[in-house]
Structure formats: C-alpha cells, structure tokens
Tab-separated table of C-alpha atoms in Angstrom:
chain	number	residue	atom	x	y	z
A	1	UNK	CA	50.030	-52.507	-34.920
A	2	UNK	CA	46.336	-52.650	-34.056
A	3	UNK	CA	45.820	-49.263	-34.744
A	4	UNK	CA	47.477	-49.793	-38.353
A	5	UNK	CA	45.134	-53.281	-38.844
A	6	UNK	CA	41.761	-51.323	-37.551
A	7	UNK	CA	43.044	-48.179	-40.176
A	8	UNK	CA	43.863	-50.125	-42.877
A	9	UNK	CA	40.891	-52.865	-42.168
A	10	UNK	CA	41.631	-56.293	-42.397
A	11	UNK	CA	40.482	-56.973	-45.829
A	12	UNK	CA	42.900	-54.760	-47.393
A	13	UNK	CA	45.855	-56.273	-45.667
A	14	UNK	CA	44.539	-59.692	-46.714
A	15	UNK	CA	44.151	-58.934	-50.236
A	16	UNK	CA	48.175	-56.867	-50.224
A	17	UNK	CA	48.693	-60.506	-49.051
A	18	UNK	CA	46.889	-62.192	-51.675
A	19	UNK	CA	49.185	-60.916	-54.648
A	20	UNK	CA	52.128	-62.470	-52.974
A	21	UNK	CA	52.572	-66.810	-53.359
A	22	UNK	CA	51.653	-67.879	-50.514
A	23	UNK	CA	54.937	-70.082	-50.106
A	24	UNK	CA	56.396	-67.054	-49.802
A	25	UNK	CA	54.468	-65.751	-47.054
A	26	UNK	CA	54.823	-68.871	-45.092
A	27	UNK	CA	58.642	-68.601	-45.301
A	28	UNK	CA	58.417	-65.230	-44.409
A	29	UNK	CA	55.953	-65.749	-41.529
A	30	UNK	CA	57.539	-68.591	-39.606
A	31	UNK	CA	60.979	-66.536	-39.070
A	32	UNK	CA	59.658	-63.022	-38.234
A	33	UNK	CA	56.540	-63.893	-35.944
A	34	UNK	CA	57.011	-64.438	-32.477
A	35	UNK	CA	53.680	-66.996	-31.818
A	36	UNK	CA	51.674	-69.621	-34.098
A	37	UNK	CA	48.901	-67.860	-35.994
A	38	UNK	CA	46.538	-70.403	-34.898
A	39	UNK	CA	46.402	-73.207	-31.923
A	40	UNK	CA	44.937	-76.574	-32.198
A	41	UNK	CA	44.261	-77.589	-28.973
A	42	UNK	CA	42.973	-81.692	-28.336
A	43	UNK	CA	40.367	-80.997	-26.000
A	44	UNK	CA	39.813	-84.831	-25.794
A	45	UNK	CA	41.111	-87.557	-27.323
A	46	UNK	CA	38.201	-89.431	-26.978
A	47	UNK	CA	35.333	-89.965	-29.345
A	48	UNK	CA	31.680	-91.686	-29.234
A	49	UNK	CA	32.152	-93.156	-32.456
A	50	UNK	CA	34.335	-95.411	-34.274
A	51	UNK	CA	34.877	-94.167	-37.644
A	52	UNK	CA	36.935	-96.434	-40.190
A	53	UNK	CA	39.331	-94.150	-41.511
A	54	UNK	CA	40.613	-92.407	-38.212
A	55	UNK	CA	43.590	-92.639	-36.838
A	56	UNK	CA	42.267	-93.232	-34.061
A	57	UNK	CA	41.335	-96.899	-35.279
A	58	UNK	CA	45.794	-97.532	-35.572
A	59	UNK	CA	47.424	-95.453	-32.583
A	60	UNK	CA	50.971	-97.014	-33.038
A	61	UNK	CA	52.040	-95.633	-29.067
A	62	UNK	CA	51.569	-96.864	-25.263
A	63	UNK	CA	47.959	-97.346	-24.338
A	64	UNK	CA	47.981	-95.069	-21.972
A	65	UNK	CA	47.333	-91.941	-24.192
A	66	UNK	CA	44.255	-93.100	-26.477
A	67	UNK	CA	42.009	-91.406	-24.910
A	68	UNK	CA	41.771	-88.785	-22.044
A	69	UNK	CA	40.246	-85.239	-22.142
A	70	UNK	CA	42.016	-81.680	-21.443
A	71	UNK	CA	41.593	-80.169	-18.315
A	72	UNK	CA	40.800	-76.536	-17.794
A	73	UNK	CA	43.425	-75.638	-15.626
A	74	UNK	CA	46.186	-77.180	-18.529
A	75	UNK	CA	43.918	-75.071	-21.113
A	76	UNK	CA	44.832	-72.226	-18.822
A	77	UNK	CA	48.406	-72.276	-18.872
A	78	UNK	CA	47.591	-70.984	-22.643
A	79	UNK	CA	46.470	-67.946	-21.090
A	80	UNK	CA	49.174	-65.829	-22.077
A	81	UNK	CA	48.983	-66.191	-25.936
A	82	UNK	CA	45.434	-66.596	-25.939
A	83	UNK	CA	44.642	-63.268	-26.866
A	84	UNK	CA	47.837	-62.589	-29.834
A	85	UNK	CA	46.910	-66.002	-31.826
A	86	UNK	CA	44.129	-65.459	-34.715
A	87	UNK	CA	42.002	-68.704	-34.003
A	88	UNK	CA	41.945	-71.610	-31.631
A	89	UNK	CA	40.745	-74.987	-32.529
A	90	UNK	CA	39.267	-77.397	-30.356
A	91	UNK	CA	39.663	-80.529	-32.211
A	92	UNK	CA	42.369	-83.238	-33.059
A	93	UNK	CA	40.687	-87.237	-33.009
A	94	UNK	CA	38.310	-86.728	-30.788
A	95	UNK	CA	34.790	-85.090	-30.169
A	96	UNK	CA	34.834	-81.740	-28.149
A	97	UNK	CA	31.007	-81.675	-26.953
A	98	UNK	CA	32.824	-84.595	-24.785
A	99	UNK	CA	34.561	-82.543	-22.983
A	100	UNK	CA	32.546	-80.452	-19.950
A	101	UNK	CA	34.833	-77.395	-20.108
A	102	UNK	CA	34.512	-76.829	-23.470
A	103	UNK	CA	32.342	-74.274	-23.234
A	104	UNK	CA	34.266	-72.995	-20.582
A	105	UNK	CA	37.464	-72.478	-22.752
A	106	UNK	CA	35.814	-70.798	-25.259
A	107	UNK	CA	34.371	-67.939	-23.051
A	108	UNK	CA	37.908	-67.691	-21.695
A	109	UNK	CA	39.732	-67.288	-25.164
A	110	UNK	CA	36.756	-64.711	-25.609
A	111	UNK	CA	37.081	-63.416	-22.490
A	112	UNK	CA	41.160	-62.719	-22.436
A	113	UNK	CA	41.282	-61.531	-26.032
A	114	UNK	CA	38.655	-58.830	-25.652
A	115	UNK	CA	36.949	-61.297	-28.607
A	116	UNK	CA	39.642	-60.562	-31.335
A	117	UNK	CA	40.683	-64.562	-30.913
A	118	UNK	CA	38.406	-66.872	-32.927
A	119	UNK	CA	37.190	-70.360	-31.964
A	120	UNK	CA	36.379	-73.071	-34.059
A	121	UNK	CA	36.100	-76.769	-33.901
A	122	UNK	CA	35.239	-79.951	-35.942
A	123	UNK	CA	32.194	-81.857	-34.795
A	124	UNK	CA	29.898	-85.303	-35.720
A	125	UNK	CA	27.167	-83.399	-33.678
A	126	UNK	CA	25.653	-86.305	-32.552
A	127	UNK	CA	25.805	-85.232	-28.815
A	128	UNK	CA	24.281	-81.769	-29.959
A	129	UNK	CA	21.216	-80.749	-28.042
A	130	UNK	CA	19.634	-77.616	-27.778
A	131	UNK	CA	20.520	-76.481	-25.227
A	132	UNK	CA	24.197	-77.072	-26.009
A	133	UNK	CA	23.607	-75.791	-29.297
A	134	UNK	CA	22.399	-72.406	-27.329
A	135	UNK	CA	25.114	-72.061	-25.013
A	136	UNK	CA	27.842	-72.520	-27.658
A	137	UNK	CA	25.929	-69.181	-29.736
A	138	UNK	CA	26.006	-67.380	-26.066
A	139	UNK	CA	29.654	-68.204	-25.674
A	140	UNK	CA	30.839	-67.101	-28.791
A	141	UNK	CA	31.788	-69.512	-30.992
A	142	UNK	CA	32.998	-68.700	-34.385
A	143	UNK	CA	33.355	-71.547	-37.035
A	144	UNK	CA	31.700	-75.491	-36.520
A	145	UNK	CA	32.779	-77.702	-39.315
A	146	UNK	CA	30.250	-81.069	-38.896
A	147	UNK	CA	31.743	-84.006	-40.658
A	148	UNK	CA	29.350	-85.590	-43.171
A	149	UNK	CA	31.334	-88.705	-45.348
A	150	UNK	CA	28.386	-89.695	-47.065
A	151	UNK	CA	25.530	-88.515	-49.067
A	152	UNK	CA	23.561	-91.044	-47.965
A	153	UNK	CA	22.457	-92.957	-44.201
A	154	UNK	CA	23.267	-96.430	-46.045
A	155	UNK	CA	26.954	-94.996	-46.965
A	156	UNK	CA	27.540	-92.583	-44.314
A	157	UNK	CA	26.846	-95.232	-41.487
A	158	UNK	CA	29.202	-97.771	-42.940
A	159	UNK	CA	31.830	-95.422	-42.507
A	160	UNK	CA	31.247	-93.248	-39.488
A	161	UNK	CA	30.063	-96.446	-37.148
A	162	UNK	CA	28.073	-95.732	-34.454
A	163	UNK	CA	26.608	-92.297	-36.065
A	164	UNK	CA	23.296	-91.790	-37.169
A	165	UNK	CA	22.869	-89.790	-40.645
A	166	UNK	CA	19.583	-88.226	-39.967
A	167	UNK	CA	19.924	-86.869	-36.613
A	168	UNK	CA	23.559	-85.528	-37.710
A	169	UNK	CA	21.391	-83.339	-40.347
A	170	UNK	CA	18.297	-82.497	-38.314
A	171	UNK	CA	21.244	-81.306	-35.833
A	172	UNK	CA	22.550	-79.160	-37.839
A	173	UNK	CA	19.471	-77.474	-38.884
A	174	UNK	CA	18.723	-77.219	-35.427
A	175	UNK	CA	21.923	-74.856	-34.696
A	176	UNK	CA	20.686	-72.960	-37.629
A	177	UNK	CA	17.635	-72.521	-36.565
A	178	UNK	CA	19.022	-71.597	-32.856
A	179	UNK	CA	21.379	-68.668	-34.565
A	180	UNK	CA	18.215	-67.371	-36.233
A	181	UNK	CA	16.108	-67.219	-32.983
A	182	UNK	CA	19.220	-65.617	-31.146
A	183	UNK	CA	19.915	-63.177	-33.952
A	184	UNK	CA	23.361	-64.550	-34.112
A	185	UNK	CA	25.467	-65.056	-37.773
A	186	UNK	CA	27.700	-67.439	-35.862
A	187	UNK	CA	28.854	-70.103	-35.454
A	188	UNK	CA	29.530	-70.343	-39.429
A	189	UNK	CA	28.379	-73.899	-40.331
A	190	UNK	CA	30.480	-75.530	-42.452
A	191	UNK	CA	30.415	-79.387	-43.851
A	192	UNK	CA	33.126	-81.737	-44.439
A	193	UNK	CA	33.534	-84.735	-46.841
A	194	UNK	CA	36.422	-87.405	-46.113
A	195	UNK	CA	36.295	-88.647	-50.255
A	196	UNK	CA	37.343	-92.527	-50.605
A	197	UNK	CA	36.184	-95.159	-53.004
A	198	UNK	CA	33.644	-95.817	-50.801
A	199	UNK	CA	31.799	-93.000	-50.821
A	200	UNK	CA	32.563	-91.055	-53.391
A	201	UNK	CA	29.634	-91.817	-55.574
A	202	UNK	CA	27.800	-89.849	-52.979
A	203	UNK	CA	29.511	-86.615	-52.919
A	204	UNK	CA	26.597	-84.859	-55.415
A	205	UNK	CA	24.167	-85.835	-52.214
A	206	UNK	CA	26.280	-84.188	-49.411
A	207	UNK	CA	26.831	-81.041	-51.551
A	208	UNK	CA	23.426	-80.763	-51.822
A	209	UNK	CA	22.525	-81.281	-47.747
A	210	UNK	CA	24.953	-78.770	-47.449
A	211	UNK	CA	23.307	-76.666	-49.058
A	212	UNK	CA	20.055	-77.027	-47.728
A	213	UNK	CA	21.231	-76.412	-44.360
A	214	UNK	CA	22.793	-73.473	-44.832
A	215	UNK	CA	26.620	-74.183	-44.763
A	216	UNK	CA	29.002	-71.213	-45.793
A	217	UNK	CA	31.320	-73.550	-47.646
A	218	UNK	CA	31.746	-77.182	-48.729
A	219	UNK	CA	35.428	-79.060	-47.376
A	220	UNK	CA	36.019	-82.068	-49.220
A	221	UNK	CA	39.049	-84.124	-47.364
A	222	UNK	CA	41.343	-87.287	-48.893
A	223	UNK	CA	41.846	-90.133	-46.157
A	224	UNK	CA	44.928	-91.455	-44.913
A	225	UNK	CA	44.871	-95.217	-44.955
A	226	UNK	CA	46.017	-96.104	-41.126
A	227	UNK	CA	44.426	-100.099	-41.886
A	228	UNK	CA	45.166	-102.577	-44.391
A	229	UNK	CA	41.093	-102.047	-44.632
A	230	UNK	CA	41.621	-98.284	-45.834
A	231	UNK	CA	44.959	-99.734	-48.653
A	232	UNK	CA	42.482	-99.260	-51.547
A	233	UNK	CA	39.663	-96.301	-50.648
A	234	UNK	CA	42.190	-93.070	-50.800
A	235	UNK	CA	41.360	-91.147	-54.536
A	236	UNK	CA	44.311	-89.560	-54.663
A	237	UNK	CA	47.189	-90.281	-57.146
A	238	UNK	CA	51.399	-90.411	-56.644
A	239	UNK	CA	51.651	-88.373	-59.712
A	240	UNK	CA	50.118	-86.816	-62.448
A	241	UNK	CA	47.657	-83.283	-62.917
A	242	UNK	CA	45.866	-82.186	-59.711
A	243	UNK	CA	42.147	-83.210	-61.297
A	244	UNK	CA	40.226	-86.339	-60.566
A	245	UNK	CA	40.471	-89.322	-61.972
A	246	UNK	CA	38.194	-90.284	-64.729
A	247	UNK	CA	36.164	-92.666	-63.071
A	248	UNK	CA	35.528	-90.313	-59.998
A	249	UNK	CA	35.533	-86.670	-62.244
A	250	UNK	CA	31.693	-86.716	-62.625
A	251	UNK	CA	31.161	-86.966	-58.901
A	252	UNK	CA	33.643	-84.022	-57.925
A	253	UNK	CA	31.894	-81.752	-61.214
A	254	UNK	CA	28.221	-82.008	-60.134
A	255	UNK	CA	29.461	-81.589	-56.173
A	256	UNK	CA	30.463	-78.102	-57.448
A	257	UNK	CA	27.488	-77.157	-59.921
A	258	UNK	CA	25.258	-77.814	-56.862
A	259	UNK	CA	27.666	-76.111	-54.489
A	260	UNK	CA	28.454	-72.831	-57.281
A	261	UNK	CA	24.706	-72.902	-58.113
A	262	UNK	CA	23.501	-72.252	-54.653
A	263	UNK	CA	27.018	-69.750	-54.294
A	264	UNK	CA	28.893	-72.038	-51.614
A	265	UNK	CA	32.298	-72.502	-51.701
A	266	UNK	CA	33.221	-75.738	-52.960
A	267	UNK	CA	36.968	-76.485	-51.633
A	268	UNK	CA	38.576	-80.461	-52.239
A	269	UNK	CA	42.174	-81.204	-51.481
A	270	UNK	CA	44.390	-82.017	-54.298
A	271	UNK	CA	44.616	-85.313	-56.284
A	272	UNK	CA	47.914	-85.084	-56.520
A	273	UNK	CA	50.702	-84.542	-54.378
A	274	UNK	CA	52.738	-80.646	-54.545
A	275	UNK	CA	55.996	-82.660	-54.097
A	276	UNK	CA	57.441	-79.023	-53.080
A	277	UNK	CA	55.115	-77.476	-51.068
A	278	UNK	CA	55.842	-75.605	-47.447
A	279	UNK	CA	54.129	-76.709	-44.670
A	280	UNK	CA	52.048	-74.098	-43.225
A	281	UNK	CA	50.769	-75.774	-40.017
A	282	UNK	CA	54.436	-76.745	-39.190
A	283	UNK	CA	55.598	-73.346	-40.049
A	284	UNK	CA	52.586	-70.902	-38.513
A	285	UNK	CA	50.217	-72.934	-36.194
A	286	UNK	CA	50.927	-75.857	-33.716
A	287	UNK	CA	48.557	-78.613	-31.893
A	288	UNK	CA	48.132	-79.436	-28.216
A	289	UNK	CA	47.745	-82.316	-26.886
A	290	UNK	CA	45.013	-82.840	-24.018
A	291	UNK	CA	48.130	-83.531	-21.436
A	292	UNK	CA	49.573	-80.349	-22.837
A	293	UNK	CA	52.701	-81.653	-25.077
A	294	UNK	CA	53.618	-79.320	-28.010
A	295	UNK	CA	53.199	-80.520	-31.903
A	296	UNK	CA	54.162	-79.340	-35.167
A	297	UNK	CA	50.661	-80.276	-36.249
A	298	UNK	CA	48.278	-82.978	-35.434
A	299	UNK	CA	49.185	-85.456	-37.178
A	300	UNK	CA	52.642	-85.565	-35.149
A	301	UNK	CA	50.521	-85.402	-32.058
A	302	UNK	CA	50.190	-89.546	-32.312
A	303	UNK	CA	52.523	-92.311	-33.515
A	304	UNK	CA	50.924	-94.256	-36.585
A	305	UNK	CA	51.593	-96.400	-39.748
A	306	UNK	CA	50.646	-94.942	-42.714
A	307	UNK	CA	50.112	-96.518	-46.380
A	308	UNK	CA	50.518	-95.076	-49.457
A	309	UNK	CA	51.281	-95.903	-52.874
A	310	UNK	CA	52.007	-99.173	-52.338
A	311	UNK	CA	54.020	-98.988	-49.259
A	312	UNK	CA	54.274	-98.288	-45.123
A	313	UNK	CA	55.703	-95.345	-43.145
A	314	UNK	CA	55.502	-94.874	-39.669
A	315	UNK	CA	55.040	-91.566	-38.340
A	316	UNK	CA	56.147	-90.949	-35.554
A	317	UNK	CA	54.507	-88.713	-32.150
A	318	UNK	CA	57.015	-85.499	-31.730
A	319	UNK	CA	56.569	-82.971	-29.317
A	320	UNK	CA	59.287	-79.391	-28.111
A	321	UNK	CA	57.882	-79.858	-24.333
A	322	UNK	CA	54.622	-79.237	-22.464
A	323	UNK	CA	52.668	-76.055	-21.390
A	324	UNK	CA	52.327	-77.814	-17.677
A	325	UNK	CA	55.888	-77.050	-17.530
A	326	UNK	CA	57.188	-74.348	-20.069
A	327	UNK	CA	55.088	-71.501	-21.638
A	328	UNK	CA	53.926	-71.607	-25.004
A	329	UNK	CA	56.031	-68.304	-25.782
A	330	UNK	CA	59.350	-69.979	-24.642
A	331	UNK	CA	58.160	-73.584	-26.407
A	332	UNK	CA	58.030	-72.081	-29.362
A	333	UNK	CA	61.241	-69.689	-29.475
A	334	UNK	CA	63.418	-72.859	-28.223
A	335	UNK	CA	66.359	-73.367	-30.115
A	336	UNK	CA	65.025	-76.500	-31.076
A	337	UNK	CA	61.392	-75.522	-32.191
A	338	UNK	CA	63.187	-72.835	-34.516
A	339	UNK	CA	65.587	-75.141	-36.273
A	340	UNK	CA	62.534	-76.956	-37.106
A	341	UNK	CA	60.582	-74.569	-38.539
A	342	UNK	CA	63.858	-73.363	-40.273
A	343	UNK	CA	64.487	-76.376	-42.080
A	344	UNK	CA	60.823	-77.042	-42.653
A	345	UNK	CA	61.180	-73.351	-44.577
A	346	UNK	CA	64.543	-74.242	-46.257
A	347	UNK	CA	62.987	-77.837	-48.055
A	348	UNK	CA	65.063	-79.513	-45.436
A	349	UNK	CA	62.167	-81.531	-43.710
A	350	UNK	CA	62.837	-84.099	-41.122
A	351	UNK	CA	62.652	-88.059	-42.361
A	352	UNK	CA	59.109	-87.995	-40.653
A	353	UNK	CA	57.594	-85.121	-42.451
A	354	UNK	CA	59.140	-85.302	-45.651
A	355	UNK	CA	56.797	-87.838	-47.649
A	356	UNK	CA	53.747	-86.373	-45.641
A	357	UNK	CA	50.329	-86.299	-47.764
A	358	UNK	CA	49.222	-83.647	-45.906
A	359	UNK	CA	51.896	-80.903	-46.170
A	360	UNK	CA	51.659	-81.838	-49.606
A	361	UNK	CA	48.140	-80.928	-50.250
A	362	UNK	CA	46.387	-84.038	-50.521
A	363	UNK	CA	44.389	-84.675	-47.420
A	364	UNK	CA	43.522	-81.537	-46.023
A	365	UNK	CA	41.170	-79.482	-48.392
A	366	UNK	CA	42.227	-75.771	-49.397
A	367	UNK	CA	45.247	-73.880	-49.609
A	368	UNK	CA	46.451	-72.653	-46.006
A	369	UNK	CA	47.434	-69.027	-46.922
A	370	UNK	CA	48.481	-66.941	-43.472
A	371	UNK	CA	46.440	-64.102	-42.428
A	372	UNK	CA	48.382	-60.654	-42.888
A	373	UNK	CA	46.852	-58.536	-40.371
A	374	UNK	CA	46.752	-61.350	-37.765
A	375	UNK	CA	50.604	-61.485	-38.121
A	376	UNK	CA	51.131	-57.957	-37.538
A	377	UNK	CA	47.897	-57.566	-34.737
A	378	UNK	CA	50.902	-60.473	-33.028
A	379	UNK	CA	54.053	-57.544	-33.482
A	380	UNK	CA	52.491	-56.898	-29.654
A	381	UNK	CA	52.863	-60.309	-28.665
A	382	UNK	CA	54.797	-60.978	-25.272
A	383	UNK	CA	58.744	-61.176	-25.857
C-alpha cells in the first residue's frame, strides 16, 4: 500500500476522496481500518494559565487527576502504532512546552515512523524561548496552532488570565523568524480564535496579526460554557442557517476579507448545530490521557457540566482501558471499542455523545474529512 500511495501521490488520493461526502467516508473508515488515523495524546494536564472558558476551570471528577504530566516511558507503550497513524497531537487542556519530554516524544514518533507520522500541538507560547523554539524545528515538528482569543491585550488578557498578549505575538514571530534562519518550512504556524460575546468584536484584529506573522490558516473556535460565567458568551445558535448572527456578521465578514486578501485560509465552526452529523474523532482518531486511559475524543477524556441552550448536561469521563496495561492495537479492536464506533456510525450515539456541540460542528472549526492515502499507508498496520 505504500508503494500504491508514493505512485499515485497523496494528492490524488485526497482529491478521489474529496468527490465522495465525507460522512460517507467516515462510516466507511471507522469499520475497515485497523488503527485511529490520528492520536491525541495529553502530554500534561497542566497549564500556566487560567483561561475562563476551559474546561479546565469545571473538572466535574476526583481531584486527583487535574493535573499531572505524561511520562515518556507511558508515551512509549505507543510505540507500536506510532509509525501507521497519520498525525499525533500533543495537546488536550494543558500546555505541552510543560512537559520536559516533549521534545523527546516527538523525535521518537519521527524516529519510529521513518518521519511519515506528523506532530502537531496547540500552544499559548508563553513559555516559548529560543532556544525551545530551535529545538522543536531540529526535532521535527510539523503543525503549532498558538491560541490567540482576542484582537486586542485589553480583551485577550481578560480572557486568557495570566497571559500576556504581546509577548504571545513577538513569540510567534520569533519561531518564524527561527524557521527562516534554519531554512526550515515547518512547524506550519497556525492561529486560533475561541469566538464569544466577549471578544468577538475583535476578531477583524486577530485576523489581521495572523496575518502579519505569517500563519498558514486562520481557526476560529465556539466555546463551551463549563461556568454559569460562560451561560451567555457562546455565538452559536440551537437552530436556524449556519451564518452569523446579525449583530456579530460584520465581525466574521471583515475577519475573512483580511484573511482572503492576504490568501490565508479563514476556517470558523458552524453557528448552527448539523443535528445529523458523524463524529469523526469518535469514529477515526482517539485521545490519551497523560496516565494512559483510552478516549473517544477529548472531550470524554474529563467529566464536566456543560450548558447550552438554556439547560445542563453532564458529560461524563469514558475510557476502553489503558496503554500501561493493553496495547493500543488490542484497545481499539475490543469488542467494546467497536460497538462504539458502530453505533456512533449507525446514528445510534450513546446518551453522553448524542447532544454533543462538538460532533455537531459547532465548537471545533472546519470539517474533519479523513485522509485517503493515510488509511490505506495503515492496510500494513500490525494485526
């Protein structure tokens, strides 16, 4: 199979894959392929800020599992699958430049995978120096996403707490500027934007930092309220056309002039909720926590109370068993894991995933659309 993906090249598989709905393909995906497309692994739970709208800020669970970091040696019981998954993630809640083996898991994903695996992980870069900026271009990192939810220091630090604005954007013009002098078109920056009432006024500002440092594409997020503080900022709606609301529609339209003028991507979540959308993450990918338990995703990873539209759910933590003590491989061919997955496919979701914001499009910006070749690159995958 990698002889037929290195023939055919990846982009032509991807765009055979393109022509087909991608509902289909995740159906079709989650019952023929033999690992998760892509790993989220929680290299730490913990964080050196205190943003308001993390979940973080409402962890509905014993105390004893807010906040620890991954060591290597549970990384390395991933060893196996490292090198037949398409991309592993190094972020859940918390802040990976926390952890001091970061840099050592990504040279081994690297390392085992011949560099075919990519890495990637979501950042507030405020413990970026230079020198950690350098290593993580020598080790091979792929894709950095740093969150920005604000256009502004007077907005942004009201909402990321502890974070300060300027040195998050003369940080990441510093890792440009570190690619540049190591002749290196990685790590792809990206930025991120968690839209909320509080903010949102803003969102012409970020695009246009985000542009002027050089990120490949704009994310713009929805937020979760996990606080009776957070009942009123989410934008999206329970029903109705997936466009912004009047009051907020000038905001999102000169975010993307800005962002198509310059030629960036420009990529929100919906406003709406796709009451029948299939969950991708559930179906193709899974999350890790850092003491090694097995998620659908990572919002399953932690118990919490959720609000929308007017009411509470909890969600609850659920986990198929833990790579300390079962491989990956065998986790996710259980019995159990596949009837999951199976009636996640069928539109027979559990009672905890079934009025999920995120499967349904509103949270998480773009459409998750599986990546052909890396599904048939995994045909060689240990049985």
């Amino acid at each position: 199979m990698r002889t037929l993906v290195r023939r055919l090249g990846v982009r032509t598989l991807n765009a055979l894959g393109a022509a087909v709905p991608p509902r289909y393909w995740k159906r079709a995906l989650s019952l023929r392929v033999d690992l998760p497309y892509s790993i989220t692994v929680d290299s730490t739970d913990e964080c050196n800020l205190g943003c308001i709208h993390c979940v973080r800020e409402n962890y509905a669970e014993e105390p004893g599992r807010k906040a620890k970091i991954m060591t290597f040696e549970t990384f390395s019981r991933l060893s196996d699958v490292l090198p037949f998954v398409l991309n592993v993630n190094f972020d859940d809640r918390g802040e990976p430049l926390m952890n001091p083996d970061l840099l050592r898991m990504i040279r081994h994903v690297k390392l085992l995978s011949n560099g075919t695996t990519t890495t990637s992980f979501n950042s507030n870069l405020m413990l970026l120096t230079r020198e950690k900026a350098e290593a993580l271009v020598e080790a091979g990192l792929d894709s950095l996403q740093v969150s920005l939810d604000g256009g502004t220091a007077a907005v942004f630090e009201k909402i990321r707490l502890k974070a300060r604005f300027e040195k998050v954007v003369e940080n990441a013009q510093m890792l440009q500027e570190v690619k540049r002098a190591k002749g290196s078109k990685t790590p792809h920056l990206s930025l991120n934007f968690v839209a909320m009432k509080s903010n949102i006024e803003t969102l012409p500002e970020a695009a246009r930092i985000a542009v002027r440092i050089g990120a490949e594409y704009m994310g713009v997020n929805g937020t979760e309220a996990y606080t009776s503080l957070m009942k009123a900022e989410p934008l999206y709606r329970e029903s109705g056309p997936d466009v912004p609301a009047p009051d907020v529609a000038p905001f999102y339209a000169e975010a993307r002039r800005i962002a198509s003028a310059a030629g960036m991507p420009f990529v929100p979540a919906r406003m709406s909720p796709d009451r029948g959308a299939v969950c991708g993450e559930a179906l193709n990918a899974c999350a890790i926590s850092w003491d090694g338990f097995v998620h659908p995703c990572t919002f399953l990873a932690h118990a919490s109370d959720v609000h929308q539209f007017g009411g509470t759910y909890h969600r609850p933590q659920h986990h198929f068993g833990n790579i300390r003590e079962t491989g990956l491989n065998e986790i996710w061919k259980s019995p159990r894991y596949r009837a999951y997955r199976l009636a996640m496919a069928t539109g027979k979701d559990p009672d905890f995933c079934r009025d999920c914001l995120v499967k349904q499009g509103c949270i998480c910006h773009g459409t998750e659309r599986p990546d052909v070749s890396a599904s048939l690159l995994r045909q060689g995958s240990p049985a």
